[in-house]
PDB file of C-alpha atoms in Angstrom:
ATOM      1  CA  LYS A   1       0.830  32.252 -24.217  1.00  0.00           C
ATOM      2  CA  ALA A   2      -1.134  35.060 -25.861  1.00  0.00           C
ATOM      3  CA  GLU A   3       1.702  37.494 -25.179  1.00  0.00           C
ATOM      4  CA  ASN A   4       4.201  35.105 -26.754  1.00  0.00           C
ATOM      5  CA  ARG A   5       2.036  34.644 -29.838  1.00  0.00           C
ATOM      6  CA  ALA A   6       1.679  38.431 -30.201  1.00  0.00           C
ATOM      7  CA  LEU A   7       5.452  38.824 -29.894  1.00  0.00           C
ATOM      8  CA  HIS A   8       6.126  36.191 -32.552  1.00  0.00           C
ATOM      9  CA  GLU A   9       3.662  37.879 -34.897  1.00  0.00           C
ATOM     10  CA  ARG A  10       5.545  41.144 -34.468  1.00  0.00           C
ATOM     11  CA  LEU A  11       8.904  39.478 -35.054  1.00  0.00           C
ATOM     12  CA  GLY A  12       7.710  37.619 -38.127  1.00  0.00           C
ATOM     13  CA  LYS A  13      10.350  35.199 -39.392  1.00  0.00           C
ATOM     14  CA  ARG A  14      13.194  36.888 -37.574  1.00  0.00           C
ATOM     15  CA  GLN A  15      14.912  34.607 -35.098  1.00  0.00           C
ATOM     16  CA  LEU A  16      15.112  35.784 -31.511  1.00  0.00           C
ATOM     17  CA  ARG A  17      18.718  35.569 -30.326  1.00  0.00           C
ATOM     18  CA  LEU A  18      19.175  34.932 -26.623  1.00  0.00           C
ATOM     19  CA  THR A  19      22.149  35.923 -24.537  1.00  0.00           C
ATOM     20  CA  VAL A  20      24.077  33.375 -22.482  1.00  0.00           C
ATOM     21  CA  VAL A  21      22.459  34.648 -19.275  1.00  0.00           C
ATOM     22  CA  GLU A  22      18.983  34.353 -20.771  1.00  0.00           C
ATOM     23  CA  ARG A  23      19.669  30.782 -21.896  1.00  0.00           C
ATOM     24  CA  ARG A  24      20.849  29.833 -18.417  1.00  0.00           C
ATOM     25  CA  ARG A  25      17.748  31.361 -16.849  1.00  0.00           C
ATOM     26  CA  LEU A  26      15.428  29.520 -19.239  1.00  0.00           C
ATOM     27  CA  ALA A  27      17.332  26.259 -18.731  1.00  0.00           C
ATOM     28  CA  VAL A  28      16.849  26.369 -14.935  1.00  0.00           C
ATOM     29  CA  LEU A  29      13.128  27.087 -15.329  1.00  0.00           C
ATOM     30  CA  ALA A  30      12.757  24.359 -17.967  1.00  0.00           C
ATOM     31  CA  GLN A  31      14.156  21.696 -15.648  1.00  0.00           C
ATOM     32  CA  LYS A  32      11.665  22.677 -12.933  1.00  0.00           C
ATOM     33  CA  LEU A  33       8.685  22.568 -15.303  1.00  0.00           C
ATOM     34  CA  GLY A  34       9.465  19.252 -16.988  1.00  0.00           C
ATOM     35  CA  ARG A  35       8.890  18.108 -20.540  1.00  0.00           C
ATOM     36  CA  LYS A  36       5.079  17.810 -20.314  1.00  0.00           C
ATOM     37  CA  VAL A  37       4.489  21.413 -19.226  1.00  0.00           C
ATOM     38  CA  LEU A  38       7.206  22.696 -21.562  1.00  0.00           C
ATOM     39  CA  GLY A  39       5.304  21.184 -24.467  1.00  0.00           C
ATOM     40  CA  GLU A  40       2.416  23.511 -23.618  1.00  0.00           C
ATOM     41  CA  VAL A  41       4.251  26.759 -22.889  1.00  0.00           C
ATOM     42  CA  ALA A  42       7.646  26.701 -24.643  1.00  0.00           C
ATOM     43  CA  SER A  43       7.676  28.900 -27.738  1.00  0.00           C
ATOM     44  CA  ILE A  44      11.106  30.497 -28.082  1.00  0.00           C
ATOM     45  CA  ALA A  45      12.823  27.105 -28.199  1.00  0.00           C
ATOM     46  CA  SER A  46      11.614  23.509 -28.265  1.00  0.00           C
ATOM     47  CA  PRO A  47      11.383  21.481 -25.017  1.00  0.00           C
ATOM     48  CA  ASP A  48      14.308  19.322 -26.172  1.00  0.00           C
ATOM     49  CA  THR A  49      16.456  22.407 -26.748  1.00  0.00           C
ATOM     50  CA  LEU A  50      15.608  23.893 -23.351  1.00  0.00           C
ATOM     51  CA  LEU A  51      16.393  20.634 -21.560  1.00  0.00           C
ATOM     52  CA  ARG A  52      19.622  20.306 -23.551  1.00  0.00           C
ATOM     53  CA  TRP A  53      20.652  23.743 -22.344  1.00  0.00           C
ATOM     54  CA  TYR A  54      20.064  22.548 -18.780  1.00  0.00           C
ATOM     55  CA  ARG A  55      22.167  19.410 -19.316  1.00  0.00           C
ATOM     56  CA  GLU A  56      24.965  21.572 -20.687  1.00  0.00           C
ATOM     57  CA  LEU A  57      24.628  23.878 -17.679  1.00  0.00           C
ATOM     58  CA  VAL A  58      24.981  20.896 -15.330  1.00  0.00           C
ATOM     59  CA  ALA A  59      27.879  19.473 -17.362  1.00  0.00           C
ATOM     60  CA  ARG A  60      29.778  22.751 -17.091  1.00  0.00           C
ATOM     61  CA  LYS A  61      29.691  22.411 -13.318  1.00  0.00           C
ATOM     62  CA  TYR A  62      31.685  19.149 -13.498  1.00  0.00           C
ATOM     63  CA  ASP A  63      33.902  19.681 -16.559  1.00  0.00           C
ATOM     64  CA  GLY A  64      36.915  20.718 -14.528  1.00  0.00           C
ATOM     65  CA  SER A  65      36.995  24.273 -15.836  1.00  0.00           C
ATOM     66  CA  ASP A  66      37.047  25.567 -12.265  1.00  0.00           C
ATOM     67  CA  VAL A  67      40.529  24.181 -11.676  1.00  0.00           C
ATOM     68  CA  ARG A  68      42.266  24.766 -15.000  1.00  0.00           C
ATOM     69  CA  GLY A  69      43.442  27.676 -17.053  1.00  0.00           C
ATOM     70  CA  PRO A  70      44.672  31.092 -16.011  1.00  0.00           C
ATOM     71  CA  GLY A  71      42.597  33.734 -14.313  1.00  0.00           C
ATOM     72  CA  ARG A  72      41.214  34.501 -10.902  1.00  0.00           C
ATOM     73  CA  PRO A  73      40.422  31.358  -8.853  1.00  0.00           C
ATOM     74  CA  ARG A  74      36.782  30.523  -8.259  1.00  0.00           C
ATOM     75  CA  LYS A  75      35.113  31.184  -4.940  1.00  0.00           C
ATOM     76  CA  PRO A  76      34.721  28.188  -2.608  1.00  0.00           C
ATOM     77  CA  GLY A  77      31.526  26.205  -3.019  1.00  0.00           C
ATOM     78  CA  GLU A  78      30.346  27.183   0.457  1.00  0.00           C
ATOM     79  CA  ILE A  79      30.408  30.892  -0.443  1.00  0.00           C
ATOM     80  CA  VAL A  80      28.648  30.224  -3.752  1.00  0.00           C
ATOM     81  CA  GLU A  81      25.846  28.301  -2.035  1.00  0.00           C
ATOM     82  CA  LEU A  82      25.520  31.042   0.580  1.00  0.00           C
ATOM     83  CA  VAL A  83      25.162  33.714  -2.110  1.00  0.00           C
ATOM     84  CA  VAL A  84      22.477  31.671  -3.869  1.00  0.00           C
ATOM     85  CA  LYS A  85      20.692  30.990  -0.581  1.00  0.00           C
ATOM     86  CA  MET A  86      20.584  34.689   0.322  1.00  0.00           C
ATOM     87  CA  ALA A  87      19.265  35.626  -3.122  1.00  0.00           C
ATOM     88  CA  GLU A  88      16.535  32.984  -3.091  1.00  0.00           C
ATOM     89  CA  GLU A  89      15.396  33.714   0.462  1.00  0.00           C
ATOM     90  CA  ASN A  90      15.463  37.507   0.023  1.00  0.00           C
ATOM     91  CA  PRO A  91      13.956  38.433  -3.366  1.00  0.00           C
ATOM     92  CA  THR A  92      14.537  42.175  -2.871  1.00  0.00           C
ATOM     93  CA  TRP A  93      18.265  41.897  -2.044  1.00  0.00           C
ATOM     94  CA  GLY A  94      20.545  43.191  -4.800  1.00  0.00           C
ATOM     95  CA  TYR A  95      24.227  42.453  -5.317  1.00  0.00           C
ATOM     96  CA  THR A  96      25.354  45.215  -2.935  1.00  0.00           C
ATOM     97  CA  ARG A  97      22.945  44.103  -0.199  1.00  0.00           C
ATOM     98  CA  ILE A  98      24.182  40.512  -0.463  1.00  0.00           C
ATOM     99  CA  LYS A  99      27.778  41.769  -0.398  1.00  0.00           C
ATOM    100  CA  GLY A 100      27.029  43.557   2.892  1.00  0.00           C
ATOM    101  CA  ALA A 101      25.378  40.493   4.400  1.00  0.00           C
ATOM    102  CA  LEU A 102      28.449  38.407   3.535  1.00  0.00           C
ATOM    103  CA  TRP A 103      30.712  41.053   5.040  1.00  0.00           C
ATOM    104  CA  ASN A 104      28.717  40.721   8.295  1.00  0.00           C
ATOM    105  CA  LEU A 105      29.767  37.077   8.290  1.00  0.00           C
ATOM    106  CA  GLY A 106      33.434  37.926   7.759  1.00  0.00           C
ATOM    107  CA  LEU A 107      33.381  37.044   4.039  1.00  0.00           C
ATOM    108  CA  LYS A 108      34.770  39.535   1.537  1.00  0.00           C
ATOM    109  CA  VAL A 109      33.175  38.950  -1.867  1.00  0.00           C
ATOM    110  CA  GLY A 110      33.058  41.489  -4.687  1.00  0.00           C
ATOM    111  CA  ARG A 111      29.822  42.765  -6.164  1.00  0.00           C
ATOM    112  CA  THR A 112      30.794  41.561  -9.649  1.00  0.00           C
ATOM    113  CA  THR A 113      31.550  38.107  -8.286  1.00  0.00           C
ATOM    114  CA  ILE A 114      28.107  37.929  -6.701  1.00  0.00           C
ATOM    115  CA  GLN A 115      26.554  38.982 -10.001  1.00  0.00           C
ATOM    116  CA  ARG A 116      28.451  36.256 -11.861  1.00  0.00           C
ATOM    117  CA  ILE A 117      27.460  33.591  -9.328  1.00  0.00           C
ATOM    118  CA  LEU A 118      23.771  34.423  -9.641  1.00  0.00           C
ATOM    119  CA  GLU A 119      23.913  34.624 -13.437  1.00  0.00           C
ATOM    120  CA  ASP A 120      25.564  31.189 -13.562  1.00  0.00           C
ATOM    121  CA  ARG A 121      22.631  29.781 -11.549  1.00  0.00           C
ATOM    122  CA  GLY A 122      20.041  31.487 -13.744  1.00  0.00           C
ATOM    123  CA  ILE A 123      18.836  33.727 -10.896  1.00  0.00           C
ATOM    124  CA  GLU A 124      17.380  37.050 -11.976  1.00  0.00           C
ATOM    125  CA  PRO A 125      18.529  40.432 -10.579  1.00  0.00           C
ATOM    126  CA  ALA A 126      16.694  41.871  -7.567  1.00  0.00           C
ATOM    127  CA  PRO A 127      14.377  44.202  -9.543  1.00  0.00           C
ATOM    128  CA  GLU A 128      12.919  41.140 -11.291  1.00  0.00           C
ATOM    129  CA  ARG A 129      12.958  38.771  -8.297  1.00  0.00           C
ATOM    130  CA  GLY A 130      11.353  41.378  -6.039  1.00  0.00           C
ATOM    131  CA  LYS A 131       8.274  41.690  -8.239  1.00  0.00           C
ATOM    132  CA  ARG A 132       7.130  38.161  -7.457  1.00  0.00           C
ATOM    133  CA  MET A 133       6.448  36.196  -4.295  1.00  0.00           C
ATOM    134  CA  SER A 134       6.312  32.421  -4.423  1.00  0.00           C
ATOM    135  CA  TRP A 135       3.143  30.726  -3.230  1.00  0.00           C
ATOM    136  CA  LYS A 136       5.153  28.897  -0.564  1.00  0.00           C
ATOM    137  CA  THR A 137       6.490  32.194   0.803  1.00  0.00           C
ATOM    138  CA  PHE A 138       3.016  33.748   0.709  1.00  0.00           C
ATOM    139  CA  ILE A 139       1.634  30.907   2.844  1.00  0.00           C
ATOM    140  CA  LYS A 140       4.454  31.143   5.401  1.00  0.00           C
ATOM    141  CA  VAL A 141       4.175  34.933   5.712  1.00  0.00           C
ATOM    142  CA  HIS A 142       0.453  34.741   6.446  1.00  0.00           C
ATOM    143  CA  LEU A 143       0.381  31.717   8.768  1.00  0.00           C
ATOM    144  CA  GLY A 144      -2.044  32.374  11.613  1.00  0.00           C
ATOM    145  CA  ALA A 145      -4.184  34.727   9.539  1.00  0.00           C
ATOM    146  CA  ILE A 146      -4.795  32.665   6.411  1.00  0.00           C
ATOM    147  CA  THR A 147      -7.404  29.976   5.841  1.00  0.00           C
ATOM    148  CA  ALA A 148      -8.461  27.756   2.966  1.00  0.00           C
ATOM    149  CA  ALA A 149     -11.830  26.313   1.987  1.00  0.00           C
ATOM    150  CA  ASP A 150     -13.073  23.501  -0.216  1.00  0.00           C
ATOM    151  CA  PHE A 151     -15.870  21.027  -0.867  1.00  0.00           C
ATOM    152  CA  PHE A 152     -15.871  17.264  -0.962  1.00  0.00           C
ATOM    153  CA  THR A 153     -18.730  14.924  -1.779  1.00  0.00           C
ATOM    154  CA  VAL A 154     -20.055  11.813  -0.053  1.00  0.00           C
ATOM    155  CA  GLU A 155     -22.514   9.301  -1.512  1.00  0.00           C
ATOM    156  CA  THR A 156     -25.133   8.171   1.023  1.00  0.00           C
ATOM    157  CA  VAL A 157     -27.656   5.331   0.881  1.00  0.00           C
ATOM    158  CA  SER A 158     -31.318   6.119   1.541  1.00  0.00           C
ATOM    159  CA  MET A 159     -34.726   4.636   0.829  1.00  0.00           C
ATOM    160  CA  PHE A 160     -34.772   6.807  -2.302  1.00  0.00           C
ATOM    161  CA  GLY A 161     -31.469   5.468  -3.591  1.00  0.00           C
ATOM    162  CA  MET A 162     -28.012   7.017  -3.653  1.00  0.00           C
ATOM    163  CA  ILE A 163     -27.883  10.706  -2.709  1.00  0.00           C
ATOM    164  CA  ARG A 164     -24.777  12.827  -3.043  1.00  0.00           C
ATOM    165  CA  TYR A 165     -24.032  15.253  -0.198  1.00  0.00           C
ATOM    166  CA  TYR A 166     -21.660  18.197  -0.350  1.00  0.00           C
ATOM    167  CA  VAL A 167     -19.494  18.942   2.680  1.00  0.00           C
ATOM    168  CA  PHE A 168     -18.055  22.465   2.881  1.00  0.00           C
ATOM    169  CA  PHE A 169     -15.185  23.104   5.292  1.00  0.00           C
ATOM    170  CA  VAL A 170     -12.621  25.774   6.192  1.00  0.00           C
ATOM    171  CA  ILE A 171      -9.122  25.013   7.516  1.00  0.00           C
ATOM    172  CA  ASP A 172      -6.859  27.326   9.510  1.00  0.00           C
ATOM    173  CA  ILE A 173      -3.498  26.693   7.842  1.00  0.00           C
ATOM    174  CA  GLY A 174      -1.440  27.751  10.850  1.00  0.00           C
ATOM    175  CA  SER A 175      -3.134  25.608  13.514  1.00  0.00           C
ATOM    176  CA  ARG A 176      -4.656  22.972  11.154  1.00  0.00           C
ATOM    177  CA  LYS A 177      -8.024  23.414  12.884  1.00  0.00           C
ATOM    178  CA  VAL A 178     -10.983  22.611  10.636  1.00  0.00           C
ATOM    179  CA  GLU A 179     -14.539  23.896  10.735  1.00  0.00           C
ATOM    180  CA  VAL A 180     -17.190  21.894   8.866  1.00  0.00           C
ATOM    181  CA  ALA A 181     -19.300  24.848   7.807  1.00  0.00           C
ATOM    182  CA  GLY A 182     -22.161  22.986   6.160  1.00  0.00           C
ATOM    183  CA  ILE A 183     -23.508  19.712   4.757  1.00  0.00           C
ATOM    184  CA  THR A 184     -26.231  19.675   2.102  1.00  0.00           C
ATOM    185  CA  HIS A 185     -27.388  17.689  -0.899  1.00  0.00           C
ATOM    186  CA  SER A 186     -28.357  20.817  -2.862  1.00  0.00           C
ATOM    187  CA  PRO A 187     -25.874  23.690  -2.389  1.00  0.00           C
ATOM    188  CA  CYS A 188     -26.959  27.030  -3.836  1.00  0.00           C
ATOM    189  CA  GLY A 189     -26.110  30.712  -3.625  1.00  0.00           C
ATOM    190  CA  GLN A 190     -28.449  31.440  -0.704  1.00  0.00           C
ATOM    191  CA  TRP A 191     -27.066  28.512   1.257  1.00  0.00           C
ATOM    192  CA  MET A 192     -23.519  29.771   0.667  1.00  0.00           C
ATOM    193  CA  GLU A 193     -24.466  33.263   1.846  1.00  0.00           C
ATOM    194  CA  GLN A 194     -25.819  31.820   5.099  1.00  0.00           C
ATOM    195  CA  VAL A 195     -22.609  29.809   5.517  1.00  0.00           C
ATOM    196  CA  ALA A 196     -20.619  33.030   5.083  1.00  0.00           C
ATOM    197  CA  ARG A 197     -22.674  34.760   7.787  1.00  0.00           C
ATOM    198  CA  ASN A 198     -22.043  31.858  10.177  1.00  0.00           C
ATOM    199  CA  LEU A 199     -18.296  31.917   9.511  1.00  0.00           C
ATOM    200  CA  LEU A 200     -18.166  35.683  10.069  1.00  0.00           C
ATOM    201  CA  ASP A 201     -20.214  35.724  13.268  1.00  0.00           C
ATOM    202  CA  ALA A 202     -18.722  38.239  15.696  1.00  0.00           C
ATOM    203  CA  GLU A 203     -18.789  35.825  18.648  1.00  0.00           C
ATOM    204  CA  SER A 204     -18.300  32.305  17.324  1.00  0.00           C
ATOM    205  CA  GLY A 205     -17.388  32.680  13.646  1.00  0.00           C
ATOM    206  CA  PHE A 206     -14.443  30.558  12.532  1.00  0.00           C
ATOM    207  CA  LEU A 207     -13.076  33.431  10.413  1.00  0.00           C
ATOM    208  CA  ARG A 208     -12.820  35.896  13.306  1.00  0.00           C
ATOM    209  CA  GLY A 209      -9.357  37.474  13.201  1.00  0.00           C
ATOM    210  CA  LYS A 210      -8.517  35.947   9.812  1.00  0.00           C
ATOM    211  CA  THR A 211      -7.436  38.174   6.950  1.00  0.00           C
ATOM    212  CA  CYS A 212      -7.266  35.831   3.951  1.00  0.00           C
ATOM    213  CA  ILE A 213      -9.012  32.754   2.569  1.00  0.00           C
ATOM    214  CA  ILE A 214      -7.922  30.581  -0.370  1.00  0.00           C
ATOM    215  CA  LEU A 215     -10.695  29.451  -2.729  1.00  0.00           C
ATOM    216  CA  ASP A 216     -10.736  27.603  -6.017  1.00  0.00           C
ATOM    217  CA  ARG A 217     -12.865  28.577  -9.018  1.00  0.00           C
ATOM    218  CA  ASP A 218     -15.967  26.581  -8.034  1.00  0.00           C
ATOM    219  CA  PRO A 219     -19.080  28.503  -9.188  1.00  0.00           C
ATOM    220  CA  LEU A 220     -20.642  27.923  -5.760  1.00  0.00           C
ATOM    221  CA  TYR A 221     -18.323  30.656  -4.482  1.00  0.00           C
ATOM    222  CA  THR A 222     -20.696  33.252  -5.814  1.00  0.00           C
ATOM    223  CA  LYS A 223     -20.039  36.965  -6.099  1.00  0.00           C
ATOM    224  CA  ALA A 224     -22.355  37.538  -3.102  1.00  0.00           C
ATOM    225  CA  PHE A 225     -20.445  34.942  -1.045  1.00  0.00           C
ATOM    226  CA  ARG A 226     -17.069  36.482  -1.880  1.00  0.00           C
ATOM    227  CA  GLY A 227     -18.465  39.964  -1.315  1.00  0.00           C
ATOM    228  CA  ALA A 228     -19.619  39.048   2.185  1.00  0.00           C
ATOM    229  CA  LEU A 229     -16.116  37.838   3.056  1.00  0.00           C
ATOM    230  CA  GLU A 230     -14.408  40.869   1.539  1.00  0.00           C
ATOM    231  CA  GLY A 231     -16.846  43.191   3.329  1.00  0.00           C
ATOM    232  CA  ALA A 232     -15.813  41.678   6.659  1.00  0.00           C
ATOM    233  CA  GLY A 233     -12.117  42.226   5.926  1.00  0.00           C
ATOM    234  CA  VAL A 234     -11.294  38.687   4.761  1.00  0.00           C
ATOM    235  CA  LYS A 235      -9.396  38.924   1.479  1.00  0.00           C
ATOM    236  CA  VAL A 236     -10.362  36.243  -1.042  1.00  0.00           C
ATOM    237  CA  LYS A 237      -7.392  34.642  -2.818  1.00  0.00           C
ATOM    238  CA  ARG A 238      -8.657  32.641  -5.819  1.00  0.00           C
ATOM    239  CA  ILE A 239      -6.280  30.072  -7.266  1.00  0.00           C
ATOM    240  CA  PRO A 240      -5.979  29.465 -11.023  1.00  0.00           C
ATOM    241  CA  PRO A 241      -8.198  26.789 -12.634  1.00  0.00           C
ATOM    242  CA  ARG A 242      -7.063  23.169 -12.327  1.00  0.00           C
ATOM    243  CA  SER A 243      -4.391  23.991  -9.727  1.00  0.00           C
ATOM    244  CA  PRO A 244      -5.114  21.732  -6.709  1.00  0.00           C
ATOM    245  CA  ASP A 245      -1.511  21.999  -5.504  1.00  0.00           C
ATOM    246  CA  LEU A 246      -2.135  25.666  -4.670  1.00  0.00           C
ATOM    247  CA  ASN A 247      -4.814  24.617  -2.181  1.00  0.00           C
ATOM    248  CA  ALA A 248      -2.767  21.751  -0.816  1.00  0.00           C
ATOM    249  CA  PHE A 249      -3.760  22.098   2.854  1.00  0.00           C
ATOM    250  CA  ALA A 250      -7.467  21.747   2.078  1.00  0.00           C
ATOM    251  CA  GLU A 251      -6.805  18.929  -0.398  1.00  0.00           C
ATOM    252  CA  ARG A 252      -4.771  17.113   2.235  1.00  0.00           C
ATOM    253  CA  PHE A 253      -7.626  17.289   4.739  1.00  0.00           C
ATOM    254  CA  VAL A 254     -10.024  15.815   2.168  1.00  0.00           C
ATOM    255  CA  GLN A 255      -7.631  12.936   1.579  1.00  0.00           C
ATOM    256  CA  THR A 256      -7.249  12.403   5.321  1.00  0.00           C
ATOM    257  CA  ILE A 257     -10.932  12.272   6.252  1.00  0.00           C
ATOM    258  CA  LYS A 258     -11.731  10.003   3.316  1.00  0.00           C
ATOM    259  CA  ASN A 259      -8.832   7.577   3.824  1.00  0.00           C
ATOM    260  CA  GLU A 260      -9.280   7.298   7.578  1.00  0.00           C
ATOM    261  CA  CYS A 261     -13.061   7.421   7.814  1.00  0.00           C
ATOM    262  CA  LEU A 262     -15.505   8.051   4.962  1.00  0.00           C
ATOM    263  CA  ASP A 263     -14.084   5.472   2.542  1.00  0.00           C
ATOM    264  CA  ARG A 264     -14.462   2.815   5.255  1.00  0.00           C
ATOM    265  CA  ILE A 265     -18.147   3.256   6.049  1.00  0.00           C
ATOM    266  CA  VAL A 266     -21.488   3.341   4.233  1.00  0.00           C
ATOM    267  CA  PRO A 267     -23.385   6.493   5.328  1.00  0.00           C
ATOM    268  CA  LEU A 268     -27.068   5.643   5.777  1.00  0.00           C
ATOM    269  CA  GLY A 269     -28.666   8.988   5.114  1.00  0.00           C
ATOM    270  CA  GLU A 270     -27.956  12.570   6.087  1.00  0.00           C
ATOM    271  CA  GLU A 271     -28.218  12.175   9.856  1.00  0.00           C
ATOM    272  CA  HIS A 272     -25.806   9.254   9.882  1.00  0.00           C
ATOM    273  CA  LEU A 273     -23.353  11.224   7.722  1.00  0.00           C
ATOM    274  CA  ARG A 274     -23.507  14.189  10.084  1.00  0.00           C
ATOM    275  CA  GLN A 275     -22.879  11.936  13.068  1.00  0.00           C
ATOM    276  CA  VAL A 276     -19.878  10.318  11.383  1.00  0.00           C
ATOM    277  CA  VAL A 277     -18.383  13.695  10.449  1.00  0.00           C
ATOM    278  CA  ARG A 278     -18.912  15.030  14.011  1.00  0.00           C
ATOM    279  CA  GLU A 279     -17.176  12.015  15.526  1.00  0.00           C
ATOM    280  CA  TYR A 280     -14.272  12.284  13.109  1.00  0.00           C
ATOM    281  CA  MET A 281     -13.791  15.995  13.791  1.00  0.00           C
ATOM    282  CA  VAL A 282     -13.514  15.338  17.529  1.00  0.00           C
ATOM    283  CA  HIS A 283     -10.925  12.661  16.763  1.00  0.00           C
ATOM    284  CA  TYR A 284      -9.133  14.947  14.261  1.00  0.00           C
ATOM    285  CA  HIS A 285      -8.687  17.805  16.735  1.00  0.00           C
ATOM    286  CA  GLY A 286      -8.009  15.989  19.990  1.00  0.00           C
ATOM    287  CA  GLU A 287      -6.888  12.439  19.221  1.00  0.00           C
ATOM    288  CA  ARG A 288      -4.960  12.465  15.945  1.00  0.00           C
ATOM    289  CA  ASN A 289      -1.276  13.414  15.666  1.00  0.00           C
ATOM    290  CA  HIS A 290      -0.390  15.757  12.787  1.00  0.00           C
ATOM    291  CA  GLN A 291       2.940  15.604  10.977  1.00  0.00           C
ATOM    292  CA  GLY A 292       2.648  19.268   9.975  1.00  0.00           C
ATOM    293  CA  LEU A 293       2.602  20.201  13.669  1.00  0.00           C
ATOM    294  CA  GLY A 294       5.639  18.175  14.661  1.00  0.00           C
ATOM    295  CA  ASN A 295       3.518  15.020  15.129  1.00  0.00           C
ATOM    296  CA  ALA A 296       1.553  16.693  17.932  1.00  0.00           C
ATOM    297  CA  LEU A 297      -2.161  16.987  18.668  1.00  0.00           C
ATOM    298  CA  ILE A 298      -4.068  20.108  17.643  1.00  0.00           C
ATOM    299  CA  GLU A 299      -5.812  20.285  21.018  1.00  0.00           C
ATOM    300  CA  PRO A 300      -3.687  18.266  23.476  1.00  0.00           C
ATOM    301  CA  MET A 301      -5.145  17.136  26.763  1.00  0.00           C
ATOM    302  CA  MET A 302      -3.681  17.923  30.162  1.00  0.00           C
ATOM    303  CA  PRO A 303      -0.557  15.859  30.937  1.00  0.00           C
ATOM    304  CA  ALA A 304      -1.654  12.473  32.221  1.00  0.00           C
ATOM    305  CA  ASN A 305      -0.250  10.414  35.048  1.00  0.00           C
ATOM    306  CA  LEU A 306       2.608   8.501  33.444  1.00  0.00           C
ATOM    307  CA  ASN A 307       1.945   5.601  35.771  1.00  0.00           C
ATOM    308  CA  GLY A 308      -1.739   5.378  34.921  1.00  0.00           C
ATOM    309  CA  GLN A 309      -3.236   2.443  33.082  1.00  0.00           C
ATOM    310  CA  VAL A 310      -3.333   2.660  29.285  1.00  0.00           C
ATOM    311  CA  ARG A 311      -6.866   2.740  27.888  1.00  0.00           C
ATOM    312  CA  ARG A 312      -8.244   2.669  24.356  1.00  0.00           C
ATOM    313  CA  ARG A 313     -10.895   5.201  23.379  1.00  0.00           C
ATOM    314  CA  LYS A 314     -12.960   3.959  20.445  1.00  0.00           C
ATOM    315  CA  ARG A 315     -15.041   5.988  17.992  1.00  0.00           C
ATOM    316  CA  LEU A 316     -17.312   4.732  15.223  1.00  0.00           C
ATOM    317  CA  GLY A 317     -17.166   1.170  16.487  1.00  0.00           C
ATOM    318  CA  GLY A 318     -13.368   1.074  16.711  1.00  0.00           C
ATOM    319  CA  LEU A 319     -12.666   2.587  13.297  1.00  0.00           C
ATOM    320  CA  LEU A 320     -10.949   5.479  15.092  1.00  0.00           C
ATOM    321  CA  ASN A 321      -8.821   4.777  18.168  1.00  0.00           C
ATOM    322  CA  PHE A 322      -6.933   6.856  20.707  1.00  0.00           C
ATOM    323  CA  TYR A 323      -4.697   5.494  23.470  1.00  0.00           C
ATOM    324  CA  HIS A 324      -4.316   7.420  26.723  1.00  0.00           C
ATOM    325  CA  ARG A 325      -3.521   6.950  30.371  1.00  0.00           C
ATOM    326  CA  VAL A 326      -6.279   7.223  32.927  1.00  0.00           C
ATOM    327  CA  ALA A 327      -5.885   9.342  36.020  1.00  0.00           C
ATOM    328  CA  ALA A 328      -4.463   7.543  39.011  1.00  0.00           C
TER     329      ALA A 328
END
């Protein structure tokens, strides 16, 4: 926003004229952002104008221009979608590289045609696409070596009234394993430093072999805490403020443990809370199916006798259940 304001100050009252390609590119981005976000960031044109450009871009696709008038016939839709797919999945591929990949598939498409297809879809050339990596791609590339961390709070009942406890956890995004690293009612910098030492322990530390951890901007992630992680070779990736979607795996775990367990009980003090969390974590790793893992268990048991009797294993008085077959 500051860069845009500085640019407008330099331009003064002169109107910035956009090319057709630039309008298409902005129109595609505008549709993804939506009117609410556009109202905060759009400066070259109003949100209504940007969305109108997108409607016109969509209308052009169905106005029949592809089948009328003289000129070279358009490429089949399948080839167009394949060109777009290759460009989106390979940010560093230029027009010539995409042309070669299509040739490998027995498709002969000219470099200029590929350029036109991408410009029509508002996709930038390779030098611009290659400078950025989407957050989704970053996560996929680093699966198995990347973790995320977060806090959630739980209100407990004690003889002194309601006391709020902070639960700090780390999740391995690849395996979905979770380590509850600490529970306290008064988190501080020294406590966080001790948590970091536990996570980095050479023998049993949860962050052994990990190279990256995603953190939000919570002030409890002190400079000393982040320094301890960086010193052990774990790169700290801090997400922008007020961006929970960029730490979605950790946020999802918080929602899961609260919906399935913590919102259904009344913790009676710290010890009771710790017991509840321990029981849930055993259930989470060995008895709960995870959609992100193909609806499988994180730590499956040995194959049971398919003819064995079905039994119900109860935790927390039947709040958590697991059905299994007993050995013959």
